[in-house]
Structures are given as structure tokens and as C-alpha cells.
Amino acid sequence: MTLVEAFETGNVEGVIGRPDQIIETILSKLFFFGDRVFKVYKSEKNSITELDNLQRAEFYSQDFLWNNQMSPKIYLKLQPVAETERGFLNVSKEKADNFYILMKKIDNSRNLTSLLGKKSINSNELRKIIREMTIRVSFITKANKNEIDQVLNADWFKFNCKNIESLKWVYDAHPDLPKNKADKIIYFLNDFIRKEPYFSSTICPRPSASIDNQSDNIIFLDGQVHFIDIYPPQKIWRARDDLFLVSRVATDVAVLVGRETAEILYDEYEKIAPPWPNQVTGVYEIESALIKTAYYFMIKKPELAKKYMNFIDLHPLDYKT
């Protein structure tokens, strides 16, 4: 029996009955029991199942620590478990063969994607996203400095080339994102990296932890901003320069509301960060939009995917030339 099956059939210690609701993501399943949510990574072949037991334990631990740092009122506990004849029982980390993450149930209709679509978020709230994200990510960056330096500063230029190469997963996302189009965008990004002086040094000029801060993962509750499900599954995605994080949110705002509103985010970040070349955030917007196009096609939201594709087509940095 897998841990997912145990939650489905009521065979997990301390979890009574059957779930009220189950939501499936690309890598995990979320089981809802009243105001509690249990996150379990799926057992189907993916980047998590390929890890050995020690690596898996470390992945779960870091997943919880990063998310708890970004949203401590939502991410409550990391629970180690082991399979027995009586189902999955709570054990120490050393004896565990699996883990789940206990979360507080949230109102997902309050995520940034939904708020932008309804135009029910104001400029002060957008500015708050940038301020809070910057503060919380800085703690993760300090706690993981050695790993971030290892990823970024072996060679900043080579890191960016590898990162663009890693985008090729989008080729298989959906037929409505044609491979030749995705390939042309990736070629443009690769060419830009090779020509732009910002990427030419061996040392990253603005190292940061990198989180999955796309708009579905940003929640407003009672006037407070929360960031959920932000731990990237691949090591290369956990480190970046700070500009990519700002550009990723700005891309969502630009696509769903407009460029003028997105400039609010950059304006706020200029108050707390050193200046940067605008063409760098521009190319990061194209990268972010490509990721989001593929993602929305994969989770069967083609109307949103096409908005991001259109954003790329109309971007001032024209990948088609």
C-alpha cells in the first residue's frame, strides 16, 4: 500500500475517516479533512520517487522548511511515517519510509491569479507581495547559502545556459504549445544569455534562493500575503538571482491585468534593491511566460495558457526576429 492509498482508505495514524476532498497536482495529492490538509507526494515515477530514502527524507525536510518560512501559519508540521500491517504509523525521522506535510486549509479563491482576474487587488497589496517575498526569501537564502553558492557560482554564465536547457521539458507539455515554437523561444533565450553582459561573469551578481512564486501560489488572507507550494523539485531551480523572482510575479500581473500595473512591482523593488538592466527582467518575463504557458496547458487551463502565449508573442523583446 502506498501512502496515497492509505490516506484514501483511512489507514494513517491520527487521521480519522475518509477525506472530504482530494486535489491532485502534477507531483502530489492534497487530502482535505475539515480544516486540515495533508500533502503527500505521489508514488508515480517523477523526480521525487527517483530519490533514495535519505535523499527523499532530505527533500521532504527542505520542502517543509522552505514553505514554513514563507507561510508559517499554513505549513504546520512534517510527519514521518512507516508502513506496518496496521497501516501507516507515526515514527521518528530515522525510522520513516515516507512523510506527509500537515497544512491549514485555506481559501484558494483568494490566490493572486483569481484576484487579478477579478481585478480585486490594489497597488498597495501588490507592493506588499514584493516586500514580504523579499524579506522571507532572504532568510531562506541565508540558511542555504552554501548550496546556492554551489549552484550559481561554479560559473554564472554556464548556470544560465544549463537553466535554459532545462526548459526543454515544455516540449511535451501540450500539442497546442508546438515544439517548433517552444524551440524558437528557447533559442532566443539562449542567444540572449550569450550576448547580454549581465550573464557573462563567472559570479552571480545578485544570488538568491529561488521559489516557485507564480500567481497560483500567492494567497491573500485577512490582509496578509502567504506563499504556498514554493519549493522547486529540481536543485537547479532552487537558486537564481533576485530579479527572476520579481520578474516572475510581474509577468503574471502583466498578463492578467496589464503592463502598467506590473510596473508597480518593479517600482517597489527599486526602493529596496540595487538597480538592474531592464532587458534582463524583460528576458525573464519571456522565460516566466513560457513556463506558465506549459503549466496551464498541463493542468487543463488552455484559456490561461493562451494568454501567456500571446504575451510572449507581443513582448517588446521579439523572439521571432
PDB file of C-alpha atoms in Angstrom, residues 22-306:
ATOM      1  CA  ILE A  22      -8.800  15.263  -2.820  1.00  0.00           C
ATOM      2  CA  ILE A  23      -6.915  17.632  -5.103  1.00  0.00           C
ATOM      3  CA  GLU A  24      -4.231  16.270  -7.411  1.00  0.00           C
ATOM      4  CA  THR A  25      -1.274  18.340  -8.604  1.00  0.00           C
ATOM      5  CA  ILE A  26       1.491  17.348 -11.001  1.00  0.00           C
ATOM      6  CA  LEU A  27       3.635  15.815  -8.211  1.00  0.00           C
ATOM      7  CA  SER A  28       1.387  15.441  -5.166  1.00  0.00           C
ATOM      8  CA  LYS A  29      -2.078  14.840  -3.751  1.00  0.00           C
ATOM      9  CA  LEU A  30      -3.765  17.022  -1.151  1.00  0.00           C
ATOM     10  CA  PHE A  31      -6.217  15.331   1.240  1.00  0.00           C
ATOM     11  CA  PHE A  32      -8.744  17.587   2.966  1.00  0.00           C
ATOM     12  CA  PHE A  33     -10.116  16.650   6.399  1.00  0.00           C
ATOM     13  CA  GLY A  34     -12.101  19.525   7.862  1.00  0.00           C
ATOM     14  CA  ASP A  35      -9.716  22.452   8.343  1.00  0.00           C
ATOM     15  CA  ARG A  36      -6.651  20.228   7.934  1.00  0.00           C
ATOM     16  CA  VAL A  37      -4.870  19.372   4.686  1.00  0.00           C
ATOM     17  CA  PHE A  38      -2.336  16.569   4.254  1.00  0.00           C
ATOM     18  CA  LYS A  39       0.152  16.855   1.387  1.00  0.00           C
ATOM     19  CA  VAL A  40       1.626  13.612   0.043  1.00  0.00           C
ATOM     20  CA  TYR A  41       3.933  13.213  -2.941  1.00  0.00           C
ATOM     21  CA  LYS A  42       2.665  10.672  -5.453  1.00  0.00           C
ATOM     22  CA  SER A  43       4.376   7.334  -5.997  1.00  0.00           C
ATOM     23  CA  GLU A  44       4.238   7.501  -9.797  1.00  0.00           C
ATOM     24  CA  LYS A  45       7.638   7.933 -11.444  1.00  0.00           C
ATOM     25  CA  ASN A  46       8.818  11.523 -11.068  1.00  0.00           C
ATOM     26  CA  SER A  47      11.812  13.488  -9.792  1.00  0.00           C
ATOM     27  CA  ILE A  48      10.859  12.671  -6.173  1.00  0.00           C
ATOM     28  CA  THR A  49      10.430   8.899  -6.498  1.00  0.00           C
ATOM     29  CA  GLU A  50      13.855   8.649  -8.137  1.00  0.00           C
ATOM     30  CA  LEU A  51      15.466   9.730  -4.841  1.00  0.00           C
ATOM     31  CA  ASP A  52      16.771   7.133  -2.359  1.00  0.00           C
ATOM     32  CA  ASN A  53      15.402   7.102   1.207  1.00  0.00           C
ATOM     33  CA  LEU A  54      17.962   9.555   2.621  1.00  0.00           C
ATOM     34  CA  GLN A  55      17.539  11.953  -0.291  1.00  0.00           C
ATOM     35  CA  ARG A  56      13.756  11.679  -0.033  1.00  0.00           C
ATOM     36  CA  ALA A  57      13.866  12.477   3.687  1.00  0.00           C
ATOM     37  CA  GLU A  58      16.038  15.500   2.975  1.00  0.00           C
ATOM     38  CA  PHE A  59      13.709  16.625   0.184  1.00  0.00           C
ATOM     39  CA  TYR A  60      10.641  16.466   2.427  1.00  0.00           C
ATOM     40  CA  SER A  61      12.510  18.240   5.221  1.00  0.00           C
ATOM     41  CA  GLN A  62      13.602  21.096   2.964  1.00  0.00           C
ATOM     42  CA  ASP A  63      10.183  21.271   1.302  1.00  0.00           C
ATOM     43  CA  PHE A  64       8.593  21.806   4.709  1.00  0.00           C
ATOM     44  CA  LEU A  65      11.269  24.217   5.991  1.00  0.00           C
ATOM     45  CA  TRP A  66      11.108  26.471   2.908  1.00  0.00           C
ATOM     46  CA  ASN A  67       7.307  26.537   2.867  1.00  0.00           C
ATOM     47  CA  ASN A  68       7.105  27.055   6.622  1.00  0.00           C
ATOM     48  CA  GLN A  69       9.484  30.006   6.307  1.00  0.00           C
ATOM     49  CA  MET A  70       7.284  31.567   3.641  1.00  0.00           C
ATOM     50  CA  SER A  71       3.939  30.738   5.357  1.00  0.00           C
ATOM     51  CA  PRO A  72       4.337  29.556   8.970  1.00  0.00           C
ATOM     52  CA  LYS A  73       0.599  29.811   9.723  1.00  0.00           C
ATOM     53  CA  ILE A  74      -0.241  27.428   6.874  1.00  0.00           C
ATOM     54  CA  TYR A  75       2.588  24.862   6.975  1.00  0.00           C
ATOM     55  CA  LEU A  76       2.236  23.286  10.412  1.00  0.00           C
ATOM     56  CA  LYS A  77       4.142  20.006  10.632  1.00  0.00           C
ATOM     57  CA  LEU A  78       6.310  17.470   8.827  1.00  0.00           C
ATOM     58  CA  GLN A  79       5.269  13.972   9.921  1.00  0.00           C
ATOM     59  CA  PRO A  80       7.483  10.899   9.345  1.00  0.00           C
ATOM     60  CA  VAL A  81       5.560   7.631   8.927  1.00  0.00           C
ATOM     61  CA  ALA A  82       6.298   3.955   8.332  1.00  0.00           C
ATOM     62  CA  GLU A  83       4.151   1.236   6.781  1.00  0.00           C
ATOM     63  CA  THR A  84       3.047  -1.606   9.060  1.00  0.00           C
ATOM     64  CA  GLU A  85       0.385  -4.314   8.980  1.00  0.00           C
ATOM     65  CA  ARG A  86      -1.952  -1.784  10.676  1.00  0.00           C
ATOM     66  CA  GLY A  87      -1.356   0.908   8.067  1.00  0.00           C
ATOM     67  CA  PHE A  88       0.996   3.874   8.247  1.00  0.00           C
ATOM     68  CA  LEU A  89       2.088   4.792  11.785  1.00  0.00           C
ATOM     69  CA  ASN A  90       3.870   7.887  13.086  1.00  0.00           C
ATOM     70  CA  VAL A  91       7.568   7.245  13.725  1.00  0.00           C
ATOM     71  CA  SER A  92      10.826   9.140  14.154  1.00  0.00           C
ATOM     72  CA  LYS A  93      12.549  10.600  11.114  1.00  0.00           C
ATOM     73  CA  GLU A  94      15.233   7.912  11.362  1.00  0.00           C
ATOM     74  CA  LYS A  95      12.688   5.076  11.107  1.00  0.00           C
ATOM     75  CA  ALA A  96      10.499   6.662   8.415  1.00  0.00           C
ATOM     76  CA  ASP A  97       9.946   5.260   4.953  1.00  0.00           C
ATOM     77  CA  ASN A  98       7.688   8.163   3.963  1.00  0.00           C
ATOM     78  CA  PHE A  99       6.432  11.577   5.078  1.00  0.00           C
ATOM     79  CA  TYR A 100       3.459  13.878   4.823  1.00  0.00           C
ATOM     80  CA  ILE A 101       3.088  17.595   5.415  1.00  0.00           C
ATOM     81  CA  LEU A 102       0.240  18.887   7.578  1.00  0.00           C
ATOM     82  CA  MET A 103      -1.223  22.202   6.440  1.00  0.00           C
ATOM     83  CA  LYS A 104      -4.032  24.526   7.452  1.00  0.00           C
ATOM     84  CA  LYS A 105      -6.888  24.656   4.947  1.00  0.00           C
ATOM     85  CA  ILE A 106      -7.009  27.921   3.020  1.00  0.00           C
ATOM     86  CA  ASP A 107      -9.449  29.664   0.707  1.00  0.00           C
ATOM     87  CA  ASN A 108      -7.807  29.092  -2.671  1.00  0.00           C
ATOM     88  CA  SER A 109     -10.205  31.535  -4.344  1.00  0.00           C
ATOM     89  CA  ARG A 110      -8.028  34.201  -2.751  1.00  0.00           C
ATOM     90  CA  ASN A 111      -4.957  33.336  -4.812  1.00  0.00           C
ATOM     91  CA  LEU A 112      -3.303  36.047  -6.889  1.00  0.00           C
ATOM     92  CA  THR A 113      -4.416  34.546 -10.205  1.00  0.00           C
ATOM     93  CA  SER A 114      -8.055  34.768  -9.157  1.00  0.00           C
ATOM     94  CA  LEU A 115      -7.692  38.240  -7.636  1.00  0.00           C
ATOM     95  CA  LEU A 116      -6.004  39.577 -10.768  1.00  0.00           C
ATOM     96  CA  GLY A 117      -8.689  38.010 -12.968  1.00  0.00           C
ATOM     97  CA  LYS A 118     -11.384  39.750 -10.932  1.00  0.00           C
ATOM     98  CA  LYS A 119      -9.314  42.961 -10.727  1.00  0.00           C
ATOM     99  CA  SER A 120      -9.862  42.867  -6.984  1.00  0.00           C
ATOM    100  CA  ILE A 121      -6.334  43.576  -5.785  1.00  0.00           C
ATOM    101  CA  ASN A 122      -4.937  47.062  -5.262  1.00  0.00           C
ATOM    102  CA  SER A 123      -1.500  48.592  -5.735  1.00  0.00           C
ATOM    103  CA  ASN A 124      -0.683  48.521  -2.008  1.00  0.00           C
ATOM    104  CA  GLU A 125      -1.328  44.778  -1.915  1.00  0.00           C
ATOM    105  CA  LEU A 126       0.899  44.252  -4.961  1.00  0.00           C
ATOM    106  CA  ARG A 127       3.651  46.241  -3.268  1.00  0.00           C
ATOM    107  CA  LYS A 128       3.187  44.128  -0.148  1.00  0.00           C
ATOM    108  CA  ILE A 129       3.818  40.957  -2.154  1.00  0.00           C
ATOM    109  CA  ILE A 130       7.239  42.260  -3.195  1.00  0.00           C
ATOM    110  CA  ARG A 131       8.212  43.463   0.282  1.00  0.00           C
ATOM    111  CA  GLU A 132       7.110  40.295   2.067  1.00  0.00           C
ATOM    112  CA  MET A 133       8.594  37.991  -0.561  1.00  0.00           C
ATOM    113  CA  THR A 134      11.941  39.765  -0.376  1.00  0.00           C
ATOM    114  CA  ILE A 135      12.131  39.561   3.429  1.00  0.00           C
ATOM    115  CA  ARG A 136      11.117  35.907   3.674  1.00  0.00           C
ATOM    116  CA  VAL A 137      13.267  34.704   0.776  1.00  0.00           C
ATOM    117  CA  SER A 138      16.278  36.459   2.335  1.00  0.00           C
ATOM    118  CA  PHE A 139      16.027  34.109   5.347  1.00  0.00           C
ATOM    119  CA  ILE A 140      15.943  31.056   3.078  1.00  0.00           C
ATOM    120  CA  THR A 141      18.905  32.447   1.135  1.00  0.00           C
ATOM    121  CA  LYS A 142      20.974  32.872   4.310  1.00  0.00           C
ATOM    122  CA  ALA A 143      20.062  29.398   5.589  1.00  0.00           C
ATOM    123  CA  ASN A 144      21.040  27.777   2.272  1.00  0.00           C
ATOM    124  CA  LYS A 145      23.990  29.965   1.294  1.00  0.00           C
ATOM    125  CA  ASN A 146      26.403  27.093   0.657  1.00  0.00           C
ATOM    126  CA  GLU A 147      24.040  25.224  -1.658  1.00  0.00           C
ATOM    127  CA  ILE A 148      23.085  28.413  -3.511  1.00  0.00           C
ATOM    128  CA  ASP A 149      26.747  29.369  -3.988  1.00  0.00           C
ATOM    129  CA  GLN A 150      27.477  25.842  -5.202  1.00  0.00           C
ATOM    130  CA  VAL A 151      24.731  26.035  -7.820  1.00  0.00           C
ATOM    131  CA  LEU A 152      25.246  29.619  -9.004  1.00  0.00           C
ATOM    132  CA  ASN A 153      28.882  30.459  -8.586  1.00  0.00           C
ATOM    133  CA  ALA A 154      30.556  27.466 -10.155  1.00  0.00           C
ATOM    134  CA  ASP A 155      30.026  29.610 -13.253  1.00  0.00           C
ATOM    135  CA  TRP A 156      27.135  32.086 -13.585  1.00  0.00           C
ATOM    136  CA  PHE A 157      27.205  32.009 -17.377  1.00  0.00           C
ATOM    137  CA  LYS A 158      27.190  28.200 -17.507  1.00  0.00           C
ATOM    138  CA  PHE A 159      24.415  28.066 -14.903  1.00  0.00           C
ATOM    139  CA  ASN A 160      22.178  30.173 -17.137  1.00  0.00           C
ATOM    140  CA  CYS A 161      22.947  28.033 -20.168  1.00  0.00           C
ATOM    141  CA  LYS A 162      22.008  24.899 -18.178  1.00  0.00           C
ATOM    142  CA  ASN A 163      18.884  26.584 -16.898  1.00  0.00           C
ATOM    143  CA  ILE A 164      17.695  27.417 -20.419  1.00  0.00           C
ATOM    144  CA  GLU A 165      18.493  23.846 -21.459  1.00  0.00           C
ATOM    145  CA  SER A 166      16.320  22.573 -18.578  1.00  0.00           C
ATOM    146  CA  LEU A 167      13.316  24.390 -20.065  1.00  0.00           C
ATOM    147  CA  LYS A 168      13.021  21.747 -22.770  1.00  0.00           C
ATOM    148  CA  TRP A 169      10.518  19.868 -20.615  1.00  0.00           C
ATOM    149  CA  VAL A 170       7.917  22.234 -22.140  1.00  0.00           C
ATOM    150  CA  TYR A 171       8.257  20.397 -25.480  1.00  0.00           C
ATOM    151  CA  ASP A 172       5.985  17.639 -24.159  1.00  0.00           C
ATOM    152  CA  ALA A 173       3.535  19.874 -22.296  1.00  0.00           C
ATOM    153  CA  HIS A 174       0.714  20.000 -24.854  1.00  0.00           C
ATOM    154  CA  PRO A 175       0.148  19.908 -28.641  1.00  0.00           C
ATOM    155  CA  ASP A 176      -1.197  23.481 -28.506  1.00  0.00           C
ATOM    156  CA  LEU A 177       2.290  24.593 -27.495  1.00  0.00           C
ATOM    157  CA  PRO A 178       4.047  23.468 -30.692  1.00  0.00           C
ATOM    158  CA  LYS A 179       7.581  22.154 -30.268  1.00  0.00           C
ATOM    159  CA  ASN A 180       8.907  24.374 -33.058  1.00  0.00           C
ATOM    160  CA  LYS A 181       7.513  27.470 -31.341  1.00  0.00           C
ATOM    161  CA  ALA A 182       8.846  26.490 -27.916  1.00  0.00           C
ATOM    162  CA  ASP A 183      12.187  25.677 -29.511  1.00  0.00           C
ATOM    163  CA  LYS A 184      12.339  29.111 -31.150  1.00  0.00           C
ATOM    164  CA  ILE A 185      11.655  30.821 -27.821  1.00  0.00           C
ATOM    165  CA  ILE A 186      14.312  28.739 -26.066  1.00  0.00           C
ATOM    166  CA  TYR A 187      16.788  29.509 -28.854  1.00  0.00           C
ATOM    167  CA  PHE A 188      16.061  33.235 -28.367  1.00  0.00           C
ATOM    168  CA  LEU A 189      16.620  32.957 -24.592  1.00  0.00           C
ATOM    169  CA  ASN A 190      19.853  31.065 -25.106  1.00  0.00           C
ATOM    170  CA  ASP A 191      21.112  33.596 -27.641  1.00  0.00           C
ATOM    171  CA  PHE A 192      20.197  36.499 -25.347  1.00  0.00           C
ATOM    172  CA  ILE A 193      22.140  34.977 -22.439  1.00  0.00           C
ATOM    173  CA  ARG A 194      25.232  34.627 -24.615  1.00  0.00           C
ATOM    174  CA  LYS A 195      25.111  38.269 -25.751  1.00  0.00           C
ATOM    175  CA  GLU A 196      23.991  40.101 -22.590  1.00  0.00           C
ATOM    176  CA  PRO A 197      26.923  41.320 -20.402  1.00  0.00           C
ATOM    177  CA  TYR A 198      24.900  40.732 -17.214  1.00  0.00           C
ATOM    178  CA  PHE A 199      25.275  36.969 -17.727  1.00  0.00           C
ATOM    179  CA  SER A 200      28.904  36.937 -18.867  1.00  0.00           C
ATOM    180  CA  SER A 201      30.693  36.783 -15.487  1.00  0.00           C
ATOM    181  CA  THR A 202      31.523  33.647 -13.553  1.00  0.00           C
ATOM    182  CA  ILE A 203      29.959  35.008 -10.340  1.00  0.00           C
ATOM    183  CA  CYS A 204      26.238  35.652  -9.959  1.00  0.00           C
ATOM    184  CA  PRO A 205      25.837  39.380  -9.245  1.00  0.00           C
ATOM    185  CA  ARG A 206      22.663  39.001  -7.111  1.00  0.00           C
ATOM    186  CA  PRO A 207      22.429  35.447  -5.680  1.00  0.00           C
ATOM    187  CA  SER A 208      19.165  34.338  -4.086  1.00  0.00           C
ATOM    188  CA  ALA A 209      17.166  31.292  -3.178  1.00  0.00           C
ATOM    189  CA  SER A 210      14.567  30.729  -5.862  1.00  0.00           C
ATOM    190  CA  ILE A 211      10.977  29.819  -5.041  1.00  0.00           C
ATOM    191  CA  ASP A 212       8.017  28.790  -7.161  1.00  0.00           C
ATOM    192  CA  ASN A 213       6.284  32.139  -6.708  1.00  0.00           C
ATOM    193  CA  GLN A 214       3.875  32.004  -9.633  1.00  0.00           C
ATOM    194  CA  SER A 215       0.485  33.613  -9.046  1.00  0.00           C
ATOM    195  CA  ASP A 216      -1.399  30.395  -8.175  1.00  0.00           C
ATOM    196  CA  ASN A 217       0.941  30.060  -5.175  1.00  0.00           C
ATOM    197  CA  ILE A 218       0.391  33.528  -3.706  1.00  0.00           C
ATOM    198  CA  ILE A 219      -2.607  33.840  -1.367  1.00  0.00           C
ATOM    199  CA  PHE A 220      -4.193  36.830   0.387  1.00  0.00           C
ATOM    200  CA  LEU A 221      -5.995  36.020   3.642  1.00  0.00           C
ATOM    201  CA  ASP A 222      -7.177  38.617   6.156  1.00  0.00           C
ATOM    202  CA  GLY A 223      -4.928  41.240   4.637  1.00  0.00           C
ATOM    203  CA  GLN A 224      -1.841  39.044   4.875  1.00  0.00           C
ATOM    204  CA  VAL A 225       0.126  37.544   1.989  1.00  0.00           C
ATOM    205  CA  HIS A 226       1.098  33.874   2.008  1.00  0.00           C
ATOM    206  CA  PHE A 227       3.248  31.839  -0.369  1.00  0.00           C
ATOM    207  CA  ILE A 228       2.400  28.144  -0.738  1.00  0.00           C
ATOM    208  CA  ASP A 229       3.910  25.132  -2.516  1.00  0.00           C
ATOM    209  CA  ILE A 230       7.036  27.150  -3.297  1.00  0.00           C
ATOM    210  CA  TYR A 231       9.816  24.512  -3.016  1.00  0.00           C
ATOM    211  CA  PRO A 232      11.169  23.687  -6.500  1.00  0.00           C
ATOM    212  CA  PRO A 233      11.573  19.939  -7.147  1.00  0.00           C
ATOM    213  CA  GLN A 234      14.836  20.312  -9.093  1.00  0.00           C
ATOM    214  CA  LYS A 235      18.065  21.520  -7.467  1.00  0.00           C
ATOM    215  CA  ILE A 236      18.942  23.861 -10.338  1.00  0.00           C
ATOM    216  CA  TRP A 237      15.594  25.651  -9.827  1.00  0.00           C
ATOM    217  CA  ARG A 238      16.310  26.439  -6.144  1.00  0.00           C
ATOM    218  CA  ALA A 239      18.889  29.139  -6.823  1.00  0.00           C
ATOM    219  CA  ARG A 240      18.709  32.193  -9.057  1.00  0.00           C
ATOM    220  CA  ASP A 241      19.293  35.914  -8.994  1.00  0.00           C
ATOM    221  CA  ASP A 242      16.696  38.017  -7.199  1.00  0.00           C
ATOM    222  CA  LEU A 243      15.485  39.638 -10.428  1.00  0.00           C
ATOM    223  CA  PHE A 244      13.924  36.411 -11.675  1.00  0.00           C
ATOM    224  CA  LEU A 245      11.627  36.224  -8.636  1.00  0.00           C
ATOM    225  CA  VAL A 246      10.374  39.768  -9.156  1.00  0.00           C
ATOM    226  CA  SER A 247      10.005  39.259 -12.915  1.00  0.00           C
ATOM    227  CA  ARG A 248       8.002  36.086 -12.441  1.00  0.00           C
ATOM    228  CA  VAL A 249       5.299  37.826 -10.388  1.00  0.00           C
ATOM    229  CA  ALA A 250       5.423  40.867 -12.681  1.00  0.00           C
ATOM    230  CA  THR A 251       4.788  38.586 -15.664  1.00  0.00           C
ATOM    231  CA  ASP A 252       1.623  37.208 -14.067  1.00  0.00           C
ATOM    232  CA  VAL A 253       0.381  40.732 -13.352  1.00  0.00           C
ATOM    233  CA  ALA A 254       1.239  41.946 -16.863  1.00  0.00           C
ATOM    234  CA  VAL A 255      -0.557  39.002 -18.496  1.00  0.00           C
ATOM    235  CA  LEU A 256      -3.690  39.112 -16.349  1.00  0.00           C
ATOM    236  CA  VAL A 257      -4.083  42.874 -15.817  1.00  0.00           C
ATOM    237  CA  GLY A 258      -1.584  44.799 -17.920  1.00  0.00           C
ATOM    238  CA  ARG A 259       1.960  46.112 -18.241  1.00  0.00           C
ATOM    239  CA  GLU A 260       1.243  49.382 -16.427  1.00  0.00           C
ATOM    240  CA  THR A 261       0.067  47.554 -13.310  1.00  0.00           C
ATOM    241  CA  ALA A 262       3.064  45.205 -13.448  1.00  0.00           C
ATOM    242  CA  GLU A 263       5.382  48.219 -13.276  1.00  0.00           C
ATOM    243  CA  ILE A 264       4.151  48.759  -9.699  1.00  0.00           C
ATOM    244  CA  LEU A 265       6.089  45.647  -8.671  1.00  0.00           C
ATOM    245  CA  TYR A 266       9.316  46.817 -10.274  1.00  0.00           C
ATOM    246  CA  ASP A 267       8.815  50.281  -8.781  1.00  0.00           C
ATOM    247  CA  GLU A 268       8.501  48.805  -5.291  1.00  0.00           C
ATOM    248  CA  TYR A 269      11.554  46.600  -5.735  1.00  0.00           C
ATOM    249  CA  GLU A 270      13.639  49.557  -6.888  1.00  0.00           C
ATOM    250  CA  LYS A 271      13.143  51.032  -3.412  1.00  0.00           C
ATOM    251  CA  ILE A 272      14.875  48.121  -1.682  1.00  0.00           C
ATOM    252  CA  ALA A 273      17.310  46.678  -4.240  1.00  0.00           C
ATOM    253  CA  PRO A 274      20.232  47.858  -6.394  1.00  0.00           C
ATOM    254  CA  PRO A 275      19.402  48.958  -9.964  1.00  0.00           C
ATOM    255  CA  TRP A 276      19.396  46.463 -12.819  1.00  0.00           C
ATOM    256  CA  PRO A 277      19.413  46.413 -16.636  1.00  0.00           C
ATOM    257  CA  ASN A 278      15.795  46.424 -17.834  1.00  0.00           C
ATOM    258  CA  GLN A 279      16.499  43.994 -20.639  1.00  0.00           C
ATOM    259  CA  VAL A 280      17.300  41.315 -18.023  1.00  0.00           C
ATOM    260  CA  THR A 281      13.873  41.489 -16.399  1.00  0.00           C
ATOM    261  CA  GLY A 282      12.430  41.545 -19.918  1.00  0.00           C
ATOM    262  CA  VAL A 283      14.026  38.255 -20.884  1.00  0.00           C
ATOM    263  CA  TYR A 284      12.999  36.776 -17.543  1.00  0.00           C
ATOM    264  CA  GLU A 285       9.407  37.721 -18.360  1.00  0.00           C
ATOM    265  CA  ILE A 286       9.570  35.676 -21.552  1.00  0.00           C
ATOM    266  CA  GLU A 287      11.041  32.712 -19.684  1.00  0.00           C
ATOM    267  CA  SER A 288       8.383  33.002 -16.971  1.00  0.00           C
ATOM    268  CA  ALA A 289       5.575  33.209 -19.515  1.00  0.00           C
ATOM    269  CA  LEU A 290       6.873  30.122 -21.359  1.00  0.00           C
ATOM    270  CA  ILE A 291       6.872  28.138 -18.101  1.00  0.00           C
ATOM    271  CA  LYS A 292       3.367  29.318 -17.257  1.00  0.00           C
ATOM    272  CA  THR A 293       2.070  28.553 -20.774  1.00  0.00           C
ATOM    273  CA  ALA A 294       3.223  24.947 -20.485  1.00  0.00           C
ATOM    274  CA  TYR A 295       1.986  24.649 -16.899  1.00  0.00           C
ATOM    275  CA  TYR A 296      -1.537  25.825 -17.700  1.00  0.00           C
ATOM    276  CA  PHE A 297      -1.785  23.517 -20.692  1.00  0.00           C
ATOM    277  CA  MET A 298      -0.689  20.618 -18.469  1.00  0.00           C
ATOM    278  CA  ILE A 299      -3.339  21.308 -15.814  1.00  0.00           C
ATOM    279  CA  LYS A 300      -6.019  21.772 -18.479  1.00  0.00           C
ATOM    280  CA  LYS A 301      -6.492  25.540 -18.313  1.00  0.00           C
ATOM    281  CA  PRO A 302      -5.966  26.360 -22.003  1.00  0.00           C
ATOM    282  CA  GLU A 303      -7.658  29.780 -21.815  1.00  0.00           C
ATOM    283  CA  LEU A 304      -4.981  30.962 -19.375  1.00  0.00           C
ATOM    284  CA  ALA A 305      -2.179  29.210 -21.271  1.00  0.00           C
ATOM    285  CA  LYS A 306      -3.092  31.098 -24.441  1.00  0.00           C
TER     286      LYS A 306
END
